[in-house]
Short mmCIF file of C-alpha atoms in Angstrom, two decimals:
data_model
loop_
_atom_site.label_atom_id
_atom_site.label_comp_id
_atom_site.label_asym_id
_atom_site.label_seq_id
_atom_site.Cartn_x
_atom_site.Cartn_y
_atom_site.Cartn_z
CA UNK G 234 -2.92 -0.28 -15.11
CA UNK G 235 -2.35 3.60 -13.96
CA UNK G 236 -0.55 4.17 -10.75
CA UNK G 237 -3.64 5.06 -8.90
CA UNK G 238 -5.07 1.24 -10.40
CA UNK G 239 -2.04 -0.18 -8.98
CA UNK G 240 -2.06 1.13 -5.62
CA UNK G 241 -5.29 0.36 -4.69
CA UNK G 242 -5.08 -3.25 -6.55
CA UNK G 243 -1.61 -3.45 -3.86
CA UNK G 244 -3.59 -2.18 -1.09
CA UNK G 245 -6.65 -4.79 -1.18
CA UNK G 246 -4.13 -7.46 -1.99
CA UNK G 247 -2.91 -7.00 1.23
CA UNK G 248 -6.25 -6.55 2.97
CA UNK G 249 -6.00 -3.20 4.51
CA UNK G 250 -7.88 0.38 4.58
CA UNK G 251 -6.70 3.50 3.98
CA UNK G 252 -6.62 4.64 7.47
CA UNK G 253 -4.24 1.53 7.96
CA UNK G 254 -1.47 1.92 5.82
CA UNK G 255 -1.24 5.82 5.67
CA UNK G 256 0.50 5.99 9.43
CA UNK G 257 2.47 3.56 8.11
CA UNK G 258 3.92 5.74 5.42
CA UNK G 259 4.15 8.83 7.87
CA UNK G 260 1.35 10.59 5.35
CA UNK G 261 -2.61 11.11 6.36
CA UNK G 262 -5.48 8.86 4.81
CA UNK G 263 -7.06 11.34 3.50
CA UNK G 264 -3.37 12.42 0.95
CA UNK G 265 -3.39 8.46 0.70
CA UNK G 266 -7.34 8.54 -0.95
CA UNK G 267 -6.13 11.56 -3.15
CA UNK G 268 -3.30 9.09 -4.76
CA UNK G 269 -5.56 6.25 -5.09
CA UNK G 270 -7.88 8.72 -7.10
CA UNK G 271 -5.50 10.65 -8.95
CA UNK G 272 -6.02 13.64 -7.76
CA UNK G 273 -2.29 14.48 -6.76
CA UNK G 274 0.95 12.10 -6.97
CA UNK G 275 3.21 11.37 -4.24
CA UNK G 276 6.62 12.85 -3.43
CA UNK G 277 9.42 10.79 -4.00
CA UNK G 278 10.10 10.22 -0.15
CA UNK G 279 6.16 8.53 -0.09
CA UNK G 280 6.93 6.98 -3.53
CA UNK G 281 9.62 5.00 -1.95
CA UNK G 282 8.64 4.32 1.24
CA UNK G 283 5.42 2.29 -0.62
CA UNK G 284 8.23 0.55 -2.80
CA UNK G 285 9.42 -0.57 0.28
CA UNK G 286 6.47 -0.95 1.93
CA UNK G 287 5.12 -3.37 -0.72
CA UNK G 288 8.25 -5.12 -1.41
CA UNK G 289 8.77 -4.00 -5.05
CA UNK G 290 10.88 -1.35 -7.42
CA UNK G 291 10.48 2.19 -8.48
CA UNK G 292 8.89 0.98 -12.07
CA UNK G 293 6.93 -1.78 -10.52
CA UNK G 294 5.22 0.92 -8.28
CA UNK G 295 4.52 3.57 -10.80
CA UNK G 296 3.80 0.75 -13.61
CA UNK G 297 6.11 1.73 -15.57
CA UNK G 298 7.49 -0.60 -18.53
CA UNK G 299 10.26 0.03 -21.19
#
């Protein structure tokens, strides 16, 4: 699974839409949309906010496996 796919899955599992989650992260919904589409990658501070919001590690968030 790619990061954008995982981001979409996590959001949908919680029953949120992009306009609901974006303000919680301090970003616009359009910025969030570009992450889910794989058009841009979030800054580290946004990745940390996402991991905290979903209560998962950064590795889990970005689908990193060893």
